CSV table of C-alpha atoms in Angstrom, one decimal:
chain,number,residue,atom,x,y,z
A,1,MET,CA,-138.3,66.9,192.9
A,2,ALA,CA,-138.7,64.1,190.3
A,3,SER,CA,-139.2,60.7,191.9
A,4,SER,CA,-137.0,57.9,191.1
A,5,SER,CA,-138.2,55.4,188.5
A,6,HIS,CA,-136.5,52.7,190.1
A,7,LYS,CA,-138.3,50.7,192.8
A,8,ALA,CA,-136.4,48.7,195.5
A,9,PRO,CA,-136.6,45.0,195.0
A,10,ALA,CA,-139.3,43.2,196.9
A,11,THR,CA,-138.1,41.4,200.1
A,12,LYS,CA,-141.3,39.3,200.7
A,13,PHE,CA,-144.3,38.1,198.7
A,14,VAL,CA,-147.6,36.2,199.3
A,15,LEU,CA,-148.0,32.7,197.8
A,16,PRO,CA,-151.2,31.9,196.0
A,17,ASP,CA,-153.7,29.8,197.7
A,18,LEU,CA,-153.6,26.7,195.4
A,19,VAL,CA,-155.0,24.3,198.2
A,20,SER,CA,-158.7,25.6,198.2
A,21,HIS,CA,-158.8,25.4,194.1
A,22,CYS,CA,-157.8,21.6,194.2
A,23,ASP,CA,-160.5,19.1,195.7
A,24,PHE,CA,-158.8,15.8,194.5
A,25,PRO,CA,-158.7,13.2,197.3
A,26,LEU,CA,-155.2,12.8,198.8
A,27,ARG,CA,-154.1,9.2,199.3
A,28,VAL,CA,-151.0,7.8,200.6
A,29,SER,CA,-149.4,4.4,200.0
A,30,ARG,CA,-149.0,2.2,203.0
A,31,HIS,CA,-145.4,1.3,201.8
A,32,ARG,CA,-144.1,4.8,202.4
A,33,LYS,CA,-141.7,4.1,205.1
A,34,GLN,CA,-140.3,0.7,203.8
A,35,VAL,CA,-139.4,2.2,200.4
A,36,THR,CA,-137.9,5.5,201.7
A,37,GLY,CA,-135.6,3.4,203.7
A,38,GLU,CA,-134.7,1.1,200.8
A,39,THR,CA,-134.2,4.0,198.5
A,40,LYS,CA,-132.0,5.8,201.0
A,41,GLN,CA,-129.9,2.8,201.2
A,42,TRP,CA,-129.9,2.5,197.3
A,43,LEU,CA,-129.0,6.0,196.8
A,44,PHE,CA,-126.2,6.1,199.1
A,45,LYS,CA,-124.6,2.8,198.4
A,46,GLY,CA,-120.8,2.7,198.0
A,47,ASP,CA,-119.4,5.9,197.1
A,48,ASN,CA,-122.4,7.5,195.9
A,49,LEU,CA,-123.3,11.1,197.4
A,50,THR,CA,-120.8,11.0,200.3
A,51,ASN,CA,-121.2,14.9,200.7
A,52,PRO,CA,-123.0,15.7,203.8
A,53,LYS,CA,-124.9,18.6,202.3
A,54,ILE,CA,-126.2,16.1,199.7
A,55,ARG,CA,-127.4,13.9,202.2
A,56,GLU,CA,-129.3,16.6,204.2
A,57,ARG,CA,-130.8,17.6,200.8
A,58,PHE,CA,-132.1,14.1,200.5
A,59,HIS,CA,-133.8,14.3,203.8
A,60,GLY,CA,-135.1,17.9,203.2
A,61,LEU,CA,-136.8,16.8,199.7
A,62,LYS,CA,-138.9,14.0,201.6
A,63,CYS,CA,-139.3,12.1,198.2
A,64,GLY,CA,-140.6,8.9,199.6
A,65,THR,CA,-143.7,11.0,200.9
A,66,LEU,CA,-144.1,12.5,197.6
A,67,THR,CA,-143.9,9.2,195.7
A,68,ALA,CA,-146.3,7.5,198.1
A,69,MET,CA,-148.8,10.1,197.3
A,70,CYS,CA,-148.3,10.3,193.5
A,71,TYR,CA,-148.5,6.4,193.2
A,72,PRO,CA,-150.8,5.6,196.3
A,73,ASP,CA,-152.1,2.2,194.6
A,74,ALA,CA,-148.6,0.9,193.6
A,75,GLY,CA,-147.5,-2.4,195.0
A,76,CYS,CA,-144.4,-2.2,197.2
A,77,PRO,CA,-141.8,-3.3,194.5
A,78,GLN,CA,-143.4,-0.8,191.9
A,79,LEU,CA,-143.4,2.0,194.4
A,80,ARG,CA,-139.8,1.2,195.2
A,81,VAL,CA,-138.9,1.6,191.4
A,82,CYS,CA,-140.8,5.0,191.4
A,83,ASN,CA,-139.4,6.2,194.4
A,84,ASP,CA,-135.8,5.2,193.2
A,85,PHE,CA,-136.2,7.1,190.0
A,86,LEU,CA,-137.6,10.4,191.5
A,87,THR,CA,-134.9,10.5,194.0
A,88,TYR,CA,-132.4,9.7,191.3
A,89,LEU,CA,-133.9,12.5,189.0
A,90,PHE,CA,-133.7,14.9,191.8
A,91,HIS,CA,-130.0,14.2,192.3
A,92,LEU,CA,-129.1,13.6,188.8
A,93,ASP,CA,-126.8,16.8,188.7
A,94,ASN,CA,-124.9,15.3,191.9
A,95,LEU,CA,-124.8,11.7,190.5
A,96,SER,CA,-123.0,12.9,187.3
A,97,ASP,CA,-119.8,14.8,187.3
A,98,ASP,CA,-120.8,16.5,184.0
A,99,MET,CA,-124.2,18.1,184.2
A,100,ASP,CA,-123.1,21.5,182.8
A,101,THR,CA,-123.6,22.9,179.3
A,102,HIS,CA,-121.2,20.6,177.5
A,103,GLY,CA,-121.4,17.5,179.8
A,104,THR,CA,-125.3,17.2,179.6
A,105,GLN,CA,-125.0,15.4,176.4
A,106,THR,CA,-122.5,13.1,177.7
A,107,THR,CA,-124.8,12.4,180.9
A,108,ALA,CA,-127.6,12.0,178.3
A,109,ASP,CA,-125.8,9.4,176.3
A,110,THR,CA,-124.8,7.5,179.4
A,111,VAL,CA,-128.3,7.3,180.7
A,112,LEU,CA,-130.0,6.5,177.4
A,113,ASN,CA,-127.5,3.7,176.5
A,114,ALA,CA,-128.2,2.2,179.9
A,115,LEU,CA,-132.0,2.5,179.2
A,116,TYR,CA,-132.0,1.2,175.6
A,117,HIS,CA,-129.5,-1.6,176.5
A,118,PRO,CA,-129.8,-2.4,180.2
A,119,HIS,CA,-128.4,-5.9,179.7
A,120,THR,CA,-125.5,-5.2,177.5
A,121,ASP,CA,-124.4,-1.7,178.5
A,122,ARG,CA,-120.9,-1.9,180.4
A,123,SER,CA,-120.3,1.8,181.5
A,124,GLN,CA,-119.1,2.0,185.1
A,125,ALA,CA,-120.4,5.3,185.6
A,126,ARG,CA,-122.4,5.5,188.7
A,127,VAL,CA,-125.4,7.0,186.9
A,128,ALA,CA,-125.4,4.3,184.5
A,129,LYS,CA,-125.0,1.7,187.0
A,130,MET,CA,-128.0,3.0,188.9
A,131,THR,CA,-130.1,3.5,185.6
A,132,ARG,CA,-129.5,-0.1,184.7
A,133,ASP,CA,-130.6,-1.2,188.1
A,134,TYR,CA,-133.8,0.5,188.5
A,135,TYR,CA,-134.8,0.0,184.8
A,136,LYS,CA,-134.2,-3.8,184.9
A,137,ARG,CA,-136.7,-3.9,187.8
A,138,MET,CA,-139.0,-1.8,185.9
A,139,VAL,CA,-139.2,-3.7,182.5
A,140,ALA,CA,-140.1,-6.8,184.4
A,141,THR,CA,-143.6,-5.6,184.5
A,142,ALA,CA,-143.9,-2.5,182.4
A,143,SER,CA,-145.8,-2.9,179.0
A,144,PRO,CA,-143.8,-2.3,175.9
A,145,GLY,CA,-145.6,1.0,175.4
A,146,THR,CA,-145.0,2.2,178.8
A,147,GLN,CA,-141.2,1.3,178.4
A,148,ARG,CA,-141.1,3.4,175.0
A,149,ARG,CA,-142.9,6.4,176.6
A,150,PHE,CA,-140.5,6.4,179.6
A,151,ILE,CA,-137.4,6.4,177.5
A,152,GLU,CA,-138.8,8.8,174.8
A,153,THR,CA,-139.7,11.4,177.3
A,154,PHE,CA,-136.6,10.9,179.5
A,155,ASP,CA,-134.7,11.8,176.1
A,156,PHE,CA,-136.8,14.8,175.8
A,157,PHE,CA,-135.8,15.7,179.3
A,158,PHE,CA,-132.1,15.7,178.3
A,159,GLN,CA,-132.6,17.8,175.2
A,160,SER,CA,-134.4,20.4,176.9
A,161,VAL,CA,-131.9,20.6,179.9
A,162,THR,CA,-129.3,21.0,177.3
A,163,GLN,CA,-131.2,24.0,176.0
A,164,GLN,CA,-131.8,25.4,179.4
A,165,ALA,CA,-128.0,25.2,180.2
A,166,MET,CA,-127.2,27.1,176.9
A,167,ASP,CA,-129.7,29.7,177.8
A,168,ARG,CA,-128.4,30.0,181.1
A,169,ASP,CA,-124.7,30.6,179.9
A,170,ALA,CA,-125.9,32.9,177.4
A,171,GLY,CA,-128.0,34.8,179.9
A,172,VAL,CA,-131.2,34.4,177.8
A,173,ILE,CA,-134.5,34.9,179.4
A,174,PRO,CA,-136.9,33.1,177.0
A,175,ASP,CA,-140.4,34.4,176.0
A,176,LEU,CA,-143.4,32.9,177.9
A,177,GLU,CA,-144.5,30.7,175.0
A,178,SER,CA,-141.0,29.1,174.5
A,179,TYR,CA,-140.4,28.8,178.2
A,180,ILE,CA,-143.6,26.9,178.8
A,181,ALA,CA,-142.7,24.4,175.9
A,182,LEU,CA,-139.2,23.9,177.4
A,183,ARG,CA,-140.3,23.7,180.8
A,184,ARG,CA,-142.8,20.9,180.0
A,185,ASP,CA,-139.9,18.7,179.3
A,186,THR,CA,-137.2,20.0,182.0
A,187,SER,CA,-139.8,19.4,184.8
A,188,GLY,CA,-139.1,15.5,184.3
A,189,CYS,CA,-143.1,15.1,184.6
A,190,LYS,CA,-143.5,13.2,181.4
A,191,PRO,CA,-141.4,10.1,182.4
A,192,SER,CA,-142.7,10.3,186.0
A,193,PHE,CA,-146.4,10.0,184.4
A,194,ALA,CA,-145.3,7.2,182.3
A,195,LEU,CA,-144.5,5.4,185.7
A,196,ILE,CA,-148.3,5.9,186.5
A,197,GLU,CA,-148.9,3.2,183.9
A,198,TYR,CA,-146.0,1.1,185.3
A,199,ALA,CA,-147.2,1.4,188.8
A,200,ASN,CA,-150.7,0.5,188.2
A,201,ASN,CA,-150.1,-2.4,185.6
A,202,LEU,CA,-151.6,-0.4,182.8
A,203,ASP,CA,-151.5,-1.5,179.2
A,204,ILE,CA,-153.1,1.5,177.4
A,205,PRO,CA,-153.0,1.4,173.5
A,206,ASP,CA,-150.7,4.2,171.6
A,207,GLU,CA,-153.6,5.5,169.9
A,208,VAL,CA,-155.6,6.1,173.1
A,209,MET,CA,-152.6,7.8,174.9
A,210,GLU,CA,-152.2,10.0,171.7
A,211,HIS,CA,-155.8,11.0,171.9
A,212,PRO,CA,-155.9,15.0,172.2
A,213,LEU,CA,-158.1,15.1,175.3
A,214,LEU,CA,-155.9,12.6,177.1
A,215,MET,CA,-152.8,14.5,176.0
A,216,SER,CA,-154.2,17.6,177.1
A,217,LEU,CA,-155.2,16.1,180.3
A,218,THR,CA,-151.5,15.1,180.8
A,219,GLU,CA,-150.4,18.4,179.7
A,220,ALA,CA,-152.6,20.2,182.3
A,221,ALA,CA,-151.1,18.0,185.2
A,222,ASN,CA,-147.5,18.8,184.1
A,223,ASP,CA,-148.2,22.6,183.9
A,224,LEU,CA,-149.8,22.5,187.5
A,225,VAL,CA,-146.8,20.5,189.0
A,226,THR,CA,-144.0,22.6,186.8
A,227,TRP,CA,-145.6,26.2,187.4
A,228,SER,CA,-146.6,25.7,191.2
A,229,ASN,CA,-142.9,24.3,191.9
A,230,ASP,CA,-141.5,27.6,190.0
A,231,ILE,CA,-143.4,29.7,192.4
A,232,PHE,CA,-142.3,27.7,195.6
A,233,SER,CA,-138.7,27.4,194.2
A,234,TYR,CA,-138.5,31.0,193.0
A,235,ASN,CA,-136.7,32.5,196.2
A,236,VAL,CA,-134.0,29.8,196.2
A,237,GLU,CA,-133.6,30.0,192.5
A,238,GLN,CA,-133.3,33.6,192.2
A,239,SER,CA,-130.6,33.7,195.0
A,240,LYS,CA,-128.4,31.6,192.7
A,241,GLY,CA,-129.2,33.7,189.7
A,242,ASP,CA,-131.2,31.1,188.0
A,243,THR,CA,-133.6,32.4,185.5
A,244,HIS,CA,-135.2,29.1,184.4
A,245,ASN,CA,-138.3,29.9,186.1
A,246,MET,CA,-141.6,31.4,185.0
A,247,ILE,CA,-141.5,34.2,187.6
A,248,PRO,CA,-138.7,36.1,186.2
A,249,VAL,CA,-139.9,35.3,182.5
A,250,VAL,CA,-143.2,36.9,183.3
A,251,MET,CA,-141.6,39.8,185.0
A,252,SER,CA,-139.3,40.5,181.8
A,253,GLU,CA,-141.8,39.7,179.1
A,254,GLN,CA,-144.9,41.7,180.9
A,255,GLY,CA,-143.1,44.3,183.0
A,256,LEU,CA,-144.6,43.0,186.2
A,257,ASP,CA,-143.2,43.4,189.7
A,258,LEU,CA,-142.6,40.1,191.7
A,259,GLN,CA,-145.9,40.0,193.5
A,260,ALA,CA,-147.9,40.6,190.3
A,261,ALA,CA,-145.8,37.9,188.5
A,262,ILE,CA,-146.4,35.4,191.3
A,263,ASP,CA,-150.2,36.3,191.1
A,264,PHE,CA,-150.2,35.8,187.4
A,265,VAL,CA,-148.6,32.4,187.6
A,266,GLY,CA,-150.7,31.5,190.3
A,267,ASP,CA,-154.0,31.9,188.1
A,268,MET,CA,-152.3,30.0,185.5
A,269,CYS,CA,-151.9,27.1,187.9
A,270,LYS,CA,-155.5,27.4,188.9
A,271,GLY,CA,-156.4,27.6,185.2
A,272,SER,CA,-154.5,24.3,184.5
A,273,ILE,CA,-156.6,22.5,187.3
A,274,ASP,CA,-159.9,24.0,185.6
A,275,ARG,CA,-158.5,22.7,182.2
A,276,PHE,CA,-157.9,19.3,183.9
A,277,ASN,CA,-161.3,19.0,185.1
A,278,GLU,CA,-162.9,20.2,181.9
A,279,ASP,CA,-161.0,17.7,179.6
A,280,ARG,CA,-161.7,14.7,182.2
A,281,ALA,CA,-165.3,15.3,181.9
A,282,GLN,CA,-165.2,14.9,177.9
A,283,LEU,CA,-163.3,11.8,177.8
A,284,PRO,CA,-164.8,9.4,175.1
A,285,SER,CA,-165.2,5.6,175.6
A,286,TRP,CA,-162.7,3.1,174.2
A,287,GLY,CA,-164.4,0.0,175.6
A,288,GLU,CA,-164.7,-1.5,179.1
A,289,LYS,CA,-161.0,-2.6,179.7
A,290,VAL,CA,-159.4,0.5,178.1
A,291,ASP,CA,-161.7,2.8,179.8
A,292,ARG,CA,-160.7,1.3,183.2
A,293,ASP,CA,-157.1,1.6,182.7
A,294,VAL,CA,-157.6,5.3,181.4
A,295,ALA,CA,-159.6,6.0,184.5
A,296,VAL,CA,-156.7,4.7,186.7
A,297,TYR,CA,-154.2,6.7,184.6
A,298,VAL,CA,-156.2,9.9,185.1
A,299,ASP,CA,-156.7,9.4,188.7
A,300,GLY,CA,-152.8,9.1,188.8
A,301,LEU,CA,-152.6,12.5,187.3
A,302,ALA,CA,-154.9,14.0,189.8
A,303,ASP,CA,-152.8,12.2,192.4
A,304,TRP,CA,-149.8,14.0,191.1
A,305,ILE,CA,-151.7,17.3,191.2
A,306,VAL,CA,-153.1,17.0,194.8
A,307,GLY,CA,-149.7,15.5,196.0
A,308,CYS,CA,-147.8,18.4,194.6
A,309,VAL,CA,-150.2,21.2,196.0
A,310,LEU,CA,-150.8,19.6,199.5
A,311,VAL,CA,-147.3,18.2,199.8
A,312,CYS,CA,-144.9,19.9,197.6
A,313,TYR,CA,-146.1,23.2,199.0
A,314,PRO,CA,-145.4,22.9,202.6
A,315,VAL,CA,-142.4,20.4,201.7
A,316,THR,CA,-140.7,23.1,199.4
A,317,ALA,CA,-141.5,26.1,201.6
A,318,VAL,CA,-140.8,24.3,204.8
A,319,ALA,CA,-137.9,22.0,204.0
A,320,ASN,CA,-135.1,24.4,205.1
A,321,PHE,CA,-137.0,25.6,208.4
A,322,ALA,CA,-136.7,24.3,211.8
A,323,TRP,CA,-140.5,23.9,212.7
A,324,ALA,CA,-143.8,24.6,211.4
A,325,VAL,CA,-147.4,24.8,212.9
A,326,LEU,CA,-150.1,24.3,210.3
A,327,CYS,CA,-153.8,24.2,210.3
A,328,THR,CA,-155.2,20.6,210.5
A,329,GLY,CA,-158.8,20.9,211.6
A,330,ARG,CA,-157.7,19.2,214.7
A,331,SER,CA,-155.9,20.6,217.8
A,332,PRO,CA,-152.0,21.0,216.8
A,333,PRO,CA,-149.5,19.8,219.3
A,334,ARG,CA,-148.3,21.9,222.2
A,335,VAL,CA,-145.4,24.0,220.8
A,336,THR,CA,-143.9,27.0,222.5
A,337,LEU,CA,-142.4,29.9,220.7
A,338,GLY,CA,-139.6,29.8,223.0
A,339,ARG,CA,-138.7,26.6,221.5
A,340,LEU,CA,-139.1,28.0,218.0
A,341,ALA,CA,-137.1,31.1,218.9
A,342,ARG,CA,-134.2,28.7,219.8
A,343,GLN,CA,-133.8,27.3,216.6
A,344,SER,CA,-130.9,28.2,214.2
A,345,LYS,CA,-133.2,28.0,211.0
A,346,PRO,CA,-135.9,30.5,210.0
A,347,VAL,CA,-139.4,29.6,211.3
A,348,VAL,CA,-142.6,29.4,209.3
A,349,LEU,CA,-145.5,30.0,211.6
A,350,TRP,CA,-148.9,28.8,210.4
A,351,THR,CA,-151.4,30.0,212.8
A,352,CYS,CA,-154.9,29.3,211.6
A,353,PHE,CA,-156.6,27.1,214.3
A,354,PRO,CA,-159.8,25.3,214.0
A,355,PRO,CA,-163.1,26.5,215.9
A,356,GLY,CA,-163.0,25.7,219.7
A,357,TYR,CA,-159.2,25.4,219.9
A,358,ASP,CA,-157.6,27.1,222.9
A,359,LEU,CA,-154.9,29.5,221.6
A,360,ILE,CA,-153.2,29.5,225.0
A,361,GLN,CA,-152.2,25.8,224.3
A,362,VAL,CA,-149.7,27.1,221.9
A,363,ARG,CA,-148.4,29.8,224.5
A,364,LEU,CA,-148.2,32.6,222.0
A,365,ARG,CA,-146.0,35.2,223.3
A,366,PRO,CA,-143.4,37.7,222.0
A,367,PHE,CA,-140.1,36.6,221.0
A,368,ARG,CA,-137.1,37.8,219.3
A,369,MET,CA,-136.9,36.9,215.7
A,370,PRO,CA,-136.6,39.1,212.7
A,371,ALA,CA,-139.8,39.6,210.8
A,372,SER,CA,-137.9,38.6,207.6
A,373,LEU,CA,-137.6,35.0,208.9
A,374,LEU,CA,-141.5,34.7,208.9
A,375,ILE,CA,-143.0,33.6,205.6
A,376,SER,CA,-146.8,34.7,205.0
A,377,PHE,CA,-149.2,32.4,203.3
A,378,PRO,CA,-152.8,33.0,202.4
A,379,CYS,CA,-155.7,31.6,204.5
A,380,SER,CA,-159.1,30.4,203.1
A,381,CYS,CA,-159.7,28.0,206.1
A,382,PRO,CA,-163.3,28.4,207.4
A,383,ALA,CA,-162.2,28.5,210.9
A,384,PRO,CA,-162.5,31.9,212.5
A,385,ARG,CA,-159.2,33.9,212.7
A,386,ARG,CA,-157.9,34.8,216.0
A,387,GLN,CA,-156.6,38.2,217.2
A,388,LEU,CA,-152.9,37.8,217.0
A,389,PRO,CA,-149.9,40.0,217.3
A,390,SER,CA,-149.0,41.6,214.0
A,391,GLN,CA,-145.9,39.5,213.6
A,392,TYR,CA,-147.7,36.3,213.4
A,393,ARG,CA,-149.1,35.2,210.0
A,394,LEU,CA,-152.3,33.8,209.5
A,395,SER,CA,-152.2,30.8,207.0
A,396,ARG,CA,-153.6,27.4,206.1
A,397,GLY,CA,-152.3,24.0,205.2
A,398,GLN,CA,-151.9,20.7,207.3
A,399,PHE,CA,-149.8,19.6,210.1
A,400,TRP,CA,-146.2,19.0,209.0
A,401,LEU,CA,-143.7,18.1,211.6
A,402,ASP,CA,-141.6,15.3,210.1
């Protein structure tokens, strides 16, 4: 009897270990809590985003934590602007009523008019009001070059989002090369990287920012942030039928199954980190002051890389889960599986404990929970693995009960 050529769709997959491939130091701004609270008040001011589900999404994204790790040296006012922008960017489809194929251009015109003419634009659209508000605060200290790069790259973002919407409506899955070029703009990384200059009061000449090595460094950071996000968000996006993700692009173009495609993109992510390090080591000198500013900018790109690898990984994967126990190199808190089992949401159980840690403190014991609700992550932690029942997955990470 001939076997069927159709394979059942994958029901689970293993995420690549990007943590052990990234050795940049993780730094956190001391202003995190303050700006998180202020941005929350700003975002929900008046009639903005009254839907309870949108408010729940705000808390799940933990944008304040991400901002604090991507701009760790920013002063409090600058960090607030950065956090306002990133939060606004994540919610742009909710802040505008027209972020579909035809309405994206309308939203782009509204936002860009507010950016180019913050003191004379009179649009009463809430997205225009919010744009004018954060940008007026930004231009108070941002250099002319930073302002120009921010607006230009935000314009690229809207152009690429329009193309993405057209592809989605037409059911088109682009080839890998076209997707990479488009994704570098739809990610929103470019204006976010311009904020590195603003947050650190940098004034880097255009000819330096346009140097091939510095452009390659920026591109490598963009690729890592973007491609890793495609991996971590794939499950949610595929459930909505969204094909603007590198995983289905690779599966379609190269005929790979799900796990092979994830491994392929994971290797590309690791390659982008390698490329970043290689380019960083070859940067030329432009003089003491410019070199100092460039070093701060490149450190800012590294902050984005490590922030997304070490923070977006658990935030993206765990945001919709009730509890998570992760490896810290220290003793994690007392958590009972009985407590986990009573949660209404799925549970991600990270069970890699440091040497000498008494496993009984976690009171591991069988409990009723479908295996499909446990997500597996790879472990490269030096701590010895303990013998656990098969339903408990060994993994690595950091403690994240927020």
